[in-house]
PDB file of C-alpha atoms in Angstrom:
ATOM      1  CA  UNK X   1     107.905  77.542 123.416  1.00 81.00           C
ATOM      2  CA  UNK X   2     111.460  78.274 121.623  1.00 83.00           C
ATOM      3  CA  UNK X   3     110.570  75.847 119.208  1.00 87.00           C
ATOM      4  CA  UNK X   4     107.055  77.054 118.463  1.00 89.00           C
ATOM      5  CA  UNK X   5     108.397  80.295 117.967  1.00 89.00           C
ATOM      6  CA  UNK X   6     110.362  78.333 115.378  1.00 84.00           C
ATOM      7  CA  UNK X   7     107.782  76.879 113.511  1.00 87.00           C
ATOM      8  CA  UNK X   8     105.986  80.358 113.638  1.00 86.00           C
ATOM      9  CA  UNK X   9     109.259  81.992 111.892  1.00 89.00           C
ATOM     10  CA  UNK X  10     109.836  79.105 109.193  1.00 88.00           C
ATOM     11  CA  UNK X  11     106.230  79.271 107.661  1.00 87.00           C
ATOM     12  CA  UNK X  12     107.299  82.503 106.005  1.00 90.00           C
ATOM     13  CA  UNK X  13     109.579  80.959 103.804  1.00 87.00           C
ATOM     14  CA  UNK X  14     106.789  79.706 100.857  1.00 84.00           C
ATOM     15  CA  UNK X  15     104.421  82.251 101.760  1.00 88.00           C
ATOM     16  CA  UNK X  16     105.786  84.522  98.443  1.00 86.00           C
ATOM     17  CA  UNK X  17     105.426  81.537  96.740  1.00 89.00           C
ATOM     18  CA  UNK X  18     102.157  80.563  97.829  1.00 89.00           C
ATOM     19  CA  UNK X  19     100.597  83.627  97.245  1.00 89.00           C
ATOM     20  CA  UNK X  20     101.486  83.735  93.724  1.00 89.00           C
ATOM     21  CA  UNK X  21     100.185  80.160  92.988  1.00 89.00           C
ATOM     22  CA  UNK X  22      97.005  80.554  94.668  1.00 88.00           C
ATOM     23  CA  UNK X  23      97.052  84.592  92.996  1.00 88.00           C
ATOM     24  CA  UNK X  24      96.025  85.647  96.147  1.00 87.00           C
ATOM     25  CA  UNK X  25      97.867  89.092  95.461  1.00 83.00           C
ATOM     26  CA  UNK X  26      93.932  90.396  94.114  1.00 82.00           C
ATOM     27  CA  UNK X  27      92.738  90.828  97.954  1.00 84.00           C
ATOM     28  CA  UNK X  28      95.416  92.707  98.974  1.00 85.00           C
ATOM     29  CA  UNK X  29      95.171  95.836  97.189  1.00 86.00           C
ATOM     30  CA  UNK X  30      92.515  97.323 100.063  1.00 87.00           C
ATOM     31  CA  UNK X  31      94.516  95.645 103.173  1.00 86.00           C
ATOM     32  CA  UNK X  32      97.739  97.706 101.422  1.00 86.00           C
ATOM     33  CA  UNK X  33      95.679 100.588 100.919  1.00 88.00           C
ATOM     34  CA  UNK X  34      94.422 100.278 104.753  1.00 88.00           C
ATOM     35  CA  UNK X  35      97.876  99.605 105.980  1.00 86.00           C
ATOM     36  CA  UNK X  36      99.989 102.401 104.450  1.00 87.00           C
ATOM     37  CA  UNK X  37      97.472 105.392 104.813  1.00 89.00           C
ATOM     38  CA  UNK X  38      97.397 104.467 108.306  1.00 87.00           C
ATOM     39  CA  UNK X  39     100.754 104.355 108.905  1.00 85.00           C
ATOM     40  CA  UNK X  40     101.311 107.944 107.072  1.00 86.00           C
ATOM     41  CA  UNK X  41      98.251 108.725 109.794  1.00 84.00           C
ATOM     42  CA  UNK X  42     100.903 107.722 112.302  1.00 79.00           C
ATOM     43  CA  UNK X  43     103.705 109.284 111.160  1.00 79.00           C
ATOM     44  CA  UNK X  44     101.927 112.572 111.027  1.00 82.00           C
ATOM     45  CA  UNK X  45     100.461 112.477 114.418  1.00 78.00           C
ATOM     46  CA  UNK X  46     104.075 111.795 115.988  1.00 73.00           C
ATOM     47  CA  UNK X  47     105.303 114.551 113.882  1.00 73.00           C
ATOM     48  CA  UNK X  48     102.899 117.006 115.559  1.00 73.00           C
ATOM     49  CA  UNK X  49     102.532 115.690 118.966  1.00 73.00           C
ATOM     50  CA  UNK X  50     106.133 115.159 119.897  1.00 67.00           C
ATOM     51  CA  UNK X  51     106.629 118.577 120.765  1.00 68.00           C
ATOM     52  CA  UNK X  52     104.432 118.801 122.919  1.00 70.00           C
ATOM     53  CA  UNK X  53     104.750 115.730 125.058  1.00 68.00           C
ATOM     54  CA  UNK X  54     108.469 117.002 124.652  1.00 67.00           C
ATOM     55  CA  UNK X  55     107.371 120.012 126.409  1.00 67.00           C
ATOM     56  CA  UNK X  56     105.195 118.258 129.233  1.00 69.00           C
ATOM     57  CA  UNK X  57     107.728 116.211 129.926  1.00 64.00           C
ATOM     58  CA  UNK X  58     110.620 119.001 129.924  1.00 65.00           C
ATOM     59  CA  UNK X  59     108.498 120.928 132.397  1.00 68.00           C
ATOM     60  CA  UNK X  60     109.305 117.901 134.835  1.00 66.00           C
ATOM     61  CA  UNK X  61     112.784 119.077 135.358  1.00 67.00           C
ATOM     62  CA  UNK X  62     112.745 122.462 137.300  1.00 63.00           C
ATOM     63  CA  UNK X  63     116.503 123.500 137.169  1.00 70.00           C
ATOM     64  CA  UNK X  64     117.456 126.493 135.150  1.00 66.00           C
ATOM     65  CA  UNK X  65     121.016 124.598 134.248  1.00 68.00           C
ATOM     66  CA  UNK X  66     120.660 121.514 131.195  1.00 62.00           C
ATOM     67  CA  UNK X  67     116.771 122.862 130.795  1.00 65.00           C
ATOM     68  CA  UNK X  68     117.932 123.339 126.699  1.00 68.00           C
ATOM     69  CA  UNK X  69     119.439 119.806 126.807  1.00 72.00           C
ATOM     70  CA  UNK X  70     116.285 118.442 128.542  1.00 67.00           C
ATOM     71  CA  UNK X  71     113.895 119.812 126.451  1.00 69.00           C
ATOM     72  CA  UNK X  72     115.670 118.194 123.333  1.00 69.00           C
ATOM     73  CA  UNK X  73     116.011 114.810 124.827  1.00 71.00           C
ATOM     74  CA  UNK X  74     112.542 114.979 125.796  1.00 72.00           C
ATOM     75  CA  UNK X  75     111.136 115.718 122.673  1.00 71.00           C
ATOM     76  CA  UNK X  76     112.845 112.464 121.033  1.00 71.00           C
ATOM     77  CA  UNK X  77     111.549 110.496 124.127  1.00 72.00           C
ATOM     78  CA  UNK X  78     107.540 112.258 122.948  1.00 72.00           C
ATOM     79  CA  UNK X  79     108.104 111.097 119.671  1.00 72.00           C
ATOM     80  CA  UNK X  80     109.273 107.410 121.278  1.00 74.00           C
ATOM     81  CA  UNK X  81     106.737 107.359 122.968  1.00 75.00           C
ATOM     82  CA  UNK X  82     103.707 108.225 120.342  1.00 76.00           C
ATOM     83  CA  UNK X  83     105.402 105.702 117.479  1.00 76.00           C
ATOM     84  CA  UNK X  84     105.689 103.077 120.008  1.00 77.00           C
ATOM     85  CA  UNK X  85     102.078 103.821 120.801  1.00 79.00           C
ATOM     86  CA  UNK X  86     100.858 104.012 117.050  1.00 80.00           C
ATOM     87  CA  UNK X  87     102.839 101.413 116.291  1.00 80.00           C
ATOM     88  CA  UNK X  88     100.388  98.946 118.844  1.00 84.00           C
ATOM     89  CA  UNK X  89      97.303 101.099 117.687  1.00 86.00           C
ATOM     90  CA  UNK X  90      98.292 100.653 114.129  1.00 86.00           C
ATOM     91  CA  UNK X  91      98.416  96.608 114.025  1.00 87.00           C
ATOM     92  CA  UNK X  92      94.799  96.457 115.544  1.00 90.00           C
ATOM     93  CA  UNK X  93      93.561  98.894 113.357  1.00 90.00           C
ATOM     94  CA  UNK X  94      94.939  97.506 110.093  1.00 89.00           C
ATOM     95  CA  UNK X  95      94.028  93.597 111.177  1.00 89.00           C
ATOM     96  CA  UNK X  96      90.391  94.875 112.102  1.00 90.00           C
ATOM     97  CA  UNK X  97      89.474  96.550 109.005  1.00 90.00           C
ATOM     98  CA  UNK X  98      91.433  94.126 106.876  1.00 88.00           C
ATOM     99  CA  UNK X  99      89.014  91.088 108.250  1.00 86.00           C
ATOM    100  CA  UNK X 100      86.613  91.160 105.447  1.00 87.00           C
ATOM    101  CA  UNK X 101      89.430  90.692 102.483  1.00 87.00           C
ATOM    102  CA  UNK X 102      92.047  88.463 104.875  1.00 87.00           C
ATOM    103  CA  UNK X 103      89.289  85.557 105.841  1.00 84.00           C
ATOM    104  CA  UNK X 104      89.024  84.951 102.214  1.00 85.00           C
ATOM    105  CA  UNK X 105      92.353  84.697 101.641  1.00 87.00           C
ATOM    106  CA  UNK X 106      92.697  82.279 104.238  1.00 88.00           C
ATOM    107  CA  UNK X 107      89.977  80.142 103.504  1.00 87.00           C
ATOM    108  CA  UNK X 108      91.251  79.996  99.896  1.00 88.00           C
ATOM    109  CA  UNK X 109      94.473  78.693 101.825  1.00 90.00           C
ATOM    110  CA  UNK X 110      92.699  75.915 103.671  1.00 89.00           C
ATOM    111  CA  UNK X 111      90.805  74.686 100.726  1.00 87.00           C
ATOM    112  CA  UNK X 112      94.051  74.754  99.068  1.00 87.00           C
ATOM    113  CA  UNK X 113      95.473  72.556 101.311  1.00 85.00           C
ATOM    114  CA  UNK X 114      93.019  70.657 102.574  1.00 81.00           C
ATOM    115  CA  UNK X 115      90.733  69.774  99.431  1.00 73.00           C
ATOM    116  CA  UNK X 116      87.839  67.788 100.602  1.00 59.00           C
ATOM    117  CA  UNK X 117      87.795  68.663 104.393  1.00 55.00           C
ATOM    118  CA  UNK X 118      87.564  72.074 104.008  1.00 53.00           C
ATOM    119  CA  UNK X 119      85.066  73.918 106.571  1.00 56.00           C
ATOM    120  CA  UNK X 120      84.001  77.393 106.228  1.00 58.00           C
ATOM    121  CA  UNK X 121      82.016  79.900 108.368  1.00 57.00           C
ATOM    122  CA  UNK X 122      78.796  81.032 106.797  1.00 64.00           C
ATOM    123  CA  UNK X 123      79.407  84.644 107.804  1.00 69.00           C
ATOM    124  CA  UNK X 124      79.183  87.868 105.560  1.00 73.00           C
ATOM    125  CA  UNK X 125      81.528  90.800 105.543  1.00 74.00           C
ATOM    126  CA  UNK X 126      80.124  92.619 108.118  1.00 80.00           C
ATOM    127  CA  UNK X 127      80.002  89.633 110.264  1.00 81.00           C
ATOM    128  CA  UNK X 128      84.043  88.988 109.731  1.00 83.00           C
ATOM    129  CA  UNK X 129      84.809  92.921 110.238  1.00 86.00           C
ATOM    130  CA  UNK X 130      82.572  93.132 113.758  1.00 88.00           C
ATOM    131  CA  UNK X 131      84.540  90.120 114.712  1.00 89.00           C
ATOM    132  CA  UNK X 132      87.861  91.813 113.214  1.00 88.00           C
ATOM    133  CA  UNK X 133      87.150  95.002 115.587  1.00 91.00           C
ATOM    134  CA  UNK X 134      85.984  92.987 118.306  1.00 92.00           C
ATOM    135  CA  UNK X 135      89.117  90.629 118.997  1.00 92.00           C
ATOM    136  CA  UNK X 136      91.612  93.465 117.967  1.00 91.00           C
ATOM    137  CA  UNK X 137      90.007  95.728 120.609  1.00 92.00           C
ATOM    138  CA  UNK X 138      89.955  93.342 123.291  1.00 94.00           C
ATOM    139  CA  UNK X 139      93.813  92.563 122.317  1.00 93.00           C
ATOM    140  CA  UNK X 140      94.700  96.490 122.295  1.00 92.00           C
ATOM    141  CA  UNK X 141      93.413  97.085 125.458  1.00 93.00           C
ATOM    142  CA  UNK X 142      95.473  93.734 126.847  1.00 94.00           C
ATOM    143  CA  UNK X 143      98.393  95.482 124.871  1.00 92.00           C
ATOM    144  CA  UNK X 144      98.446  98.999 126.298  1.00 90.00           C
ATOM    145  CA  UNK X 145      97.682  97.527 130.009  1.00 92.00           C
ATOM    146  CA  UNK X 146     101.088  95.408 129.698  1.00 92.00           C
ATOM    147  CA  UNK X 147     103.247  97.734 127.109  1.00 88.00           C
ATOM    148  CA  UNK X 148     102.444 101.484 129.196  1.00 85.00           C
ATOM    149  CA  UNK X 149     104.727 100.054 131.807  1.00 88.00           C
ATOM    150  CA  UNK X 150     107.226  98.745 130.407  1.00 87.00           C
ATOM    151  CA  UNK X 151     107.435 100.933 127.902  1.00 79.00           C
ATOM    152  CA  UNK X 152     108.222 103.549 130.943  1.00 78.00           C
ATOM    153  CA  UNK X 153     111.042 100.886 132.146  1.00 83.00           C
ATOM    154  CA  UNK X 154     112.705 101.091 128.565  1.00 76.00           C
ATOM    155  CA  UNK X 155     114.342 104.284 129.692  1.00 71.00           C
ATOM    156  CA  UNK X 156     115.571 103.303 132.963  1.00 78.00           C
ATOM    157  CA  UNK X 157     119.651 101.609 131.786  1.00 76.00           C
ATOM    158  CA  UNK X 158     120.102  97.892 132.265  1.00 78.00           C
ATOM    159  CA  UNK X 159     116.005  97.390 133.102  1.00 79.00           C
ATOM    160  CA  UNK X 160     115.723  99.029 129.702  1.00 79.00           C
ATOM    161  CA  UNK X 161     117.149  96.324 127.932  1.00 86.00           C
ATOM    162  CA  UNK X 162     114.683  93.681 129.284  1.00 89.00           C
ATOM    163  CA  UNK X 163     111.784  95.772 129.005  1.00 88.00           C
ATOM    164  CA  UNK X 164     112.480  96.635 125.488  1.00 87.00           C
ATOM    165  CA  UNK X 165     112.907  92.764 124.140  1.00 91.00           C
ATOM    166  CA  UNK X 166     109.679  92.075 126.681  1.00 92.00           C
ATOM    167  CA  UNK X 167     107.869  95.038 124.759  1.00 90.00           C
ATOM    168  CA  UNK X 168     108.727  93.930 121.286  1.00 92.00           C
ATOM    169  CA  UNK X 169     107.758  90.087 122.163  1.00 94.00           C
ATOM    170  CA  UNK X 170     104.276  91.308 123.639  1.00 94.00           C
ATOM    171  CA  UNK X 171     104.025  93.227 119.866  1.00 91.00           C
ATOM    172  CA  UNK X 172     104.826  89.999 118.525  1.00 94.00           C
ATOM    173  CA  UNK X 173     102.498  87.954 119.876  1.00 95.00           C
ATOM    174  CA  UNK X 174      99.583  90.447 119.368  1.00 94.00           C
ATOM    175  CA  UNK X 175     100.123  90.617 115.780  1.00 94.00           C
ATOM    176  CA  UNK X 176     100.421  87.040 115.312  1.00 94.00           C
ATOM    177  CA  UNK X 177      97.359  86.892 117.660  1.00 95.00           C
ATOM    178  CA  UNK X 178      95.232  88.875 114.515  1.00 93.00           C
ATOM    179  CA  UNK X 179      97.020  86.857 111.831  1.00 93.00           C
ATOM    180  CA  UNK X 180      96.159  83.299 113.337  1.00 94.00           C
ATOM    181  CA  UNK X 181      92.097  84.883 113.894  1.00 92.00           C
ATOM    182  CA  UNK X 182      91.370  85.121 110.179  1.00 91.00           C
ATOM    183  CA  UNK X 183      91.814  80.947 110.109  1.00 91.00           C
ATOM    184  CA  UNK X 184      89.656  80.587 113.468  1.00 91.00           C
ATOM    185  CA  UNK X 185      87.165  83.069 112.385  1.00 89.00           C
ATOM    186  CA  UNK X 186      85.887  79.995 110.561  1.00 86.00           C
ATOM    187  CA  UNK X 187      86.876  77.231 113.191  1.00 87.00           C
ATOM    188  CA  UNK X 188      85.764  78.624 116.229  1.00 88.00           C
ATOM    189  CA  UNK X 189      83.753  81.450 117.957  1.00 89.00           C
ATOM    190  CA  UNK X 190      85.647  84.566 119.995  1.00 89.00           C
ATOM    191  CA  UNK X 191      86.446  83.043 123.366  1.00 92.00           C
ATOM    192  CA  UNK X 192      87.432  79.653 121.537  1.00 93.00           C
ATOM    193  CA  UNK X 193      89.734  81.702 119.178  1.00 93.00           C
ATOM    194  CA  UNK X 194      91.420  83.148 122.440  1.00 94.00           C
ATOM    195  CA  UNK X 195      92.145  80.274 123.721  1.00 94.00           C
ATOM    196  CA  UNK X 196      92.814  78.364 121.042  1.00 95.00           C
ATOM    197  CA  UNK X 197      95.751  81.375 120.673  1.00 95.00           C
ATOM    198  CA  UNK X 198      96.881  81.160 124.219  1.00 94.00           C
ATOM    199  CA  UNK X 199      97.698  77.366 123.835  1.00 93.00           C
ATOM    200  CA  UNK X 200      99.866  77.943 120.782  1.00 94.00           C
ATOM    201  CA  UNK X 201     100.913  81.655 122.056  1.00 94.00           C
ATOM    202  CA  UNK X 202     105.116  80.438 120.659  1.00 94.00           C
ATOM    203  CA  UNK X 203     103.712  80.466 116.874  1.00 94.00           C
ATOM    204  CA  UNK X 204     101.527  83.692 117.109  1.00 95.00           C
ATOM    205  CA  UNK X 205     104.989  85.415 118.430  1.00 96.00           C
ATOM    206  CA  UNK X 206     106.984  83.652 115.918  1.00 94.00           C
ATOM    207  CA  UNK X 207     104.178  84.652 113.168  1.00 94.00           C
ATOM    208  CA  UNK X 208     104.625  88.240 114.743  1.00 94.00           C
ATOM    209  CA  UNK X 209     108.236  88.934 115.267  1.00 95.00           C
ATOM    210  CA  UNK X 210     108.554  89.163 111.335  1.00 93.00           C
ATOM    211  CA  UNK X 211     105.765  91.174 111.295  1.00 92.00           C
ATOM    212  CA  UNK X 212     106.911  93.576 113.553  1.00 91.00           C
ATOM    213  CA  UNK X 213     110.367  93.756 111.446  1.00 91.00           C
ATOM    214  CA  UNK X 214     108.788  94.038 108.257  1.00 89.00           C
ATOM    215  CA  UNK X 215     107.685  97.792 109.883  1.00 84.00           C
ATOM    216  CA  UNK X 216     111.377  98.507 110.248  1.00 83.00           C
ATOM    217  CA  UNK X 217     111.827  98.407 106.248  1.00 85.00           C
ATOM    218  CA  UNK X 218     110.339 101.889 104.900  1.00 78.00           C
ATOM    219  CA  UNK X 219     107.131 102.173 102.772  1.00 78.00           C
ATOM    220  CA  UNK X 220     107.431  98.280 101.423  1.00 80.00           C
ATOM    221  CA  UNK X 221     107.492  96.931 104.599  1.00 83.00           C
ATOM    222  CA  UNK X 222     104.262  98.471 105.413  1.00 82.00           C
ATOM    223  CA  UNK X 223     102.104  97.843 102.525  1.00 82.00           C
ATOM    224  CA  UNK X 224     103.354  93.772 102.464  1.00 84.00           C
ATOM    225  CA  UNK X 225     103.114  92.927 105.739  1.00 86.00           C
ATOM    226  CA  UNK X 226      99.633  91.847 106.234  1.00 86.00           C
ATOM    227  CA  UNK X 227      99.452  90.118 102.730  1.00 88.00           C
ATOM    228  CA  UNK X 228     103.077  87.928 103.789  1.00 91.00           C
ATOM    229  CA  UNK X 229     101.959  87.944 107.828  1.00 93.00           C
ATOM    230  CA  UNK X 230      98.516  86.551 106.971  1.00 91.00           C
ATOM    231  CA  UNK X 231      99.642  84.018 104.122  1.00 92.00           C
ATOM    232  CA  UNK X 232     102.309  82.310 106.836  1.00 93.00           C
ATOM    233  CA  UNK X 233      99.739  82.699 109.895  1.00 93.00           C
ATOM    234  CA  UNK X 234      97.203  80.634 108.292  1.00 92.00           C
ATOM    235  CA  UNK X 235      99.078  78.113 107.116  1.00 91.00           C
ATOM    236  CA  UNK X 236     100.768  77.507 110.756  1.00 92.00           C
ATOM    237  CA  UNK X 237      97.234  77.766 111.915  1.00 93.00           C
ATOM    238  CA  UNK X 238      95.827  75.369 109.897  1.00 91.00           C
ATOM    239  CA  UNK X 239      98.565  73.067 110.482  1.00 90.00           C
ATOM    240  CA  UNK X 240      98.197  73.006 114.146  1.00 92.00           C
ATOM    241  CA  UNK X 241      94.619  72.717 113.313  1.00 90.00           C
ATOM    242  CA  UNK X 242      94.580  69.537 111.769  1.00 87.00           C
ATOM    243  CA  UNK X 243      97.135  68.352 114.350  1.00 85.00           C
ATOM    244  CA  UNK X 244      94.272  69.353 117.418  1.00 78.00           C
ATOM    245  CA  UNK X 245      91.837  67.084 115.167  1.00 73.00           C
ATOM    246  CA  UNK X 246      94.141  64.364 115.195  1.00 66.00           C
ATOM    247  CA  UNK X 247      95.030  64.257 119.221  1.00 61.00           C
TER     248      UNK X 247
END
């Protein structure tokens, strides 16, 4: 597993590269589009909701002495709360509507790469975005059923600490999860993808821890994530791939 998480972390180092030799940067411009007026969507709805799960949760605490202090604290822990929420609703959302743009970028990848051998789907756009929002909302729902709870644990000291680096490796793997479906989209159908993913889950969380950092750097994280995510993803993918057709 280490390892694989490995392998999933070093394919970012040519995707830059990569993209600019194949001038793959022309498919992006929609996916960046997609990415960053979603994230403002985010940042706005925390902004306005914070306060008020602030308040909920303030009303929780029915002393008269610290109620100031606890209604501060628990207006940080609303907004907490809804970013760490957006942030899960905001990878499926971007990966499902980006389908349509990111398959061709991938198959242009595997041709690439694989001149000669190269297979391809023969699905249209709708096709790739039905199966975009189909995988990503089967993988939200798995998401919120395993984050809600630990996500609650993040507060508790000590237990926090675990629950947090579980949380952010569940992220992880659920982004690399979307990355690594714009190569199978082509290879194999939904429940094939899934498992395909599950027996390589180390690469999709290596593929997905950078992902999930790129969201820490402000406004150019966001609009290059998918392009450098994707690029990386499908060249692990493809790699492991060729390795399956090989065994």
């Amino acid at each position: 597993m280490i390892q694989s998480i490995f392998s999933g972390l070093s394919a970012y180092k040519d995707s830059i590269s990569l993209m600019r030799k194949l001038r793959l940067w022309k498919f992006f411009a929609v996916p960046m589009a997609i990415s960053f007026f979603t994230a403002l969507g985010i940042g706005i709805t925390a902004y306005g909701l914070s306060d008020n799960i602030g308040h909920f949760i303030a009303q929780l605490w029915i002393w008269e002495w610290g109620a100031q202090t606890v209604e501060t604290i628990s207006a940080i822990v609303g907004a907490l709360i809804i970013i760490a929420l957006g942030l899960i609703a905001y990878k499926h959302i971007i990966m499902a509507f980006s389908a349509p743009f990111m398959s061709p970028v991938s198959e242009k990848i595997e041709a690439h790469f694989y001149s000669g051998v190269h297979q391809h789907r023969d699905t249209t756009n709708a096709g790739q975005l039905v199966r975009g929002i189909k995988i990503n909302l089967r993988n939200l729902a798995w998401e919120l059923l395993l984050s809600i709870p630990l996500l609650l644990l993040s507060f508790i000291p000590v237990v926090g600490i675990v629950s947090t680096i579980l949380l952010f490796l569940i992220q992880a793997y659920y982004a690399g999860f979307g990355n690594m479906d714009y190569t199978l989209e082509r290879h194999f159908p939904y429940r094939e993808s899934i498992n395909f993913v599950k027996a390589n889950r180390g690469f999709a969380i290596g593929n997905g821890i950078v992902f999930m950092l790129f969201l820490l750097i402000p406004v150019v994280g966001i609009i290059l994530v998918l392009p450098i995510s994707v690029t990386a993803a499908s060249k692990t993918t493809l790699e492991l791939l060729e390795q399956q057709t090989h065994e």
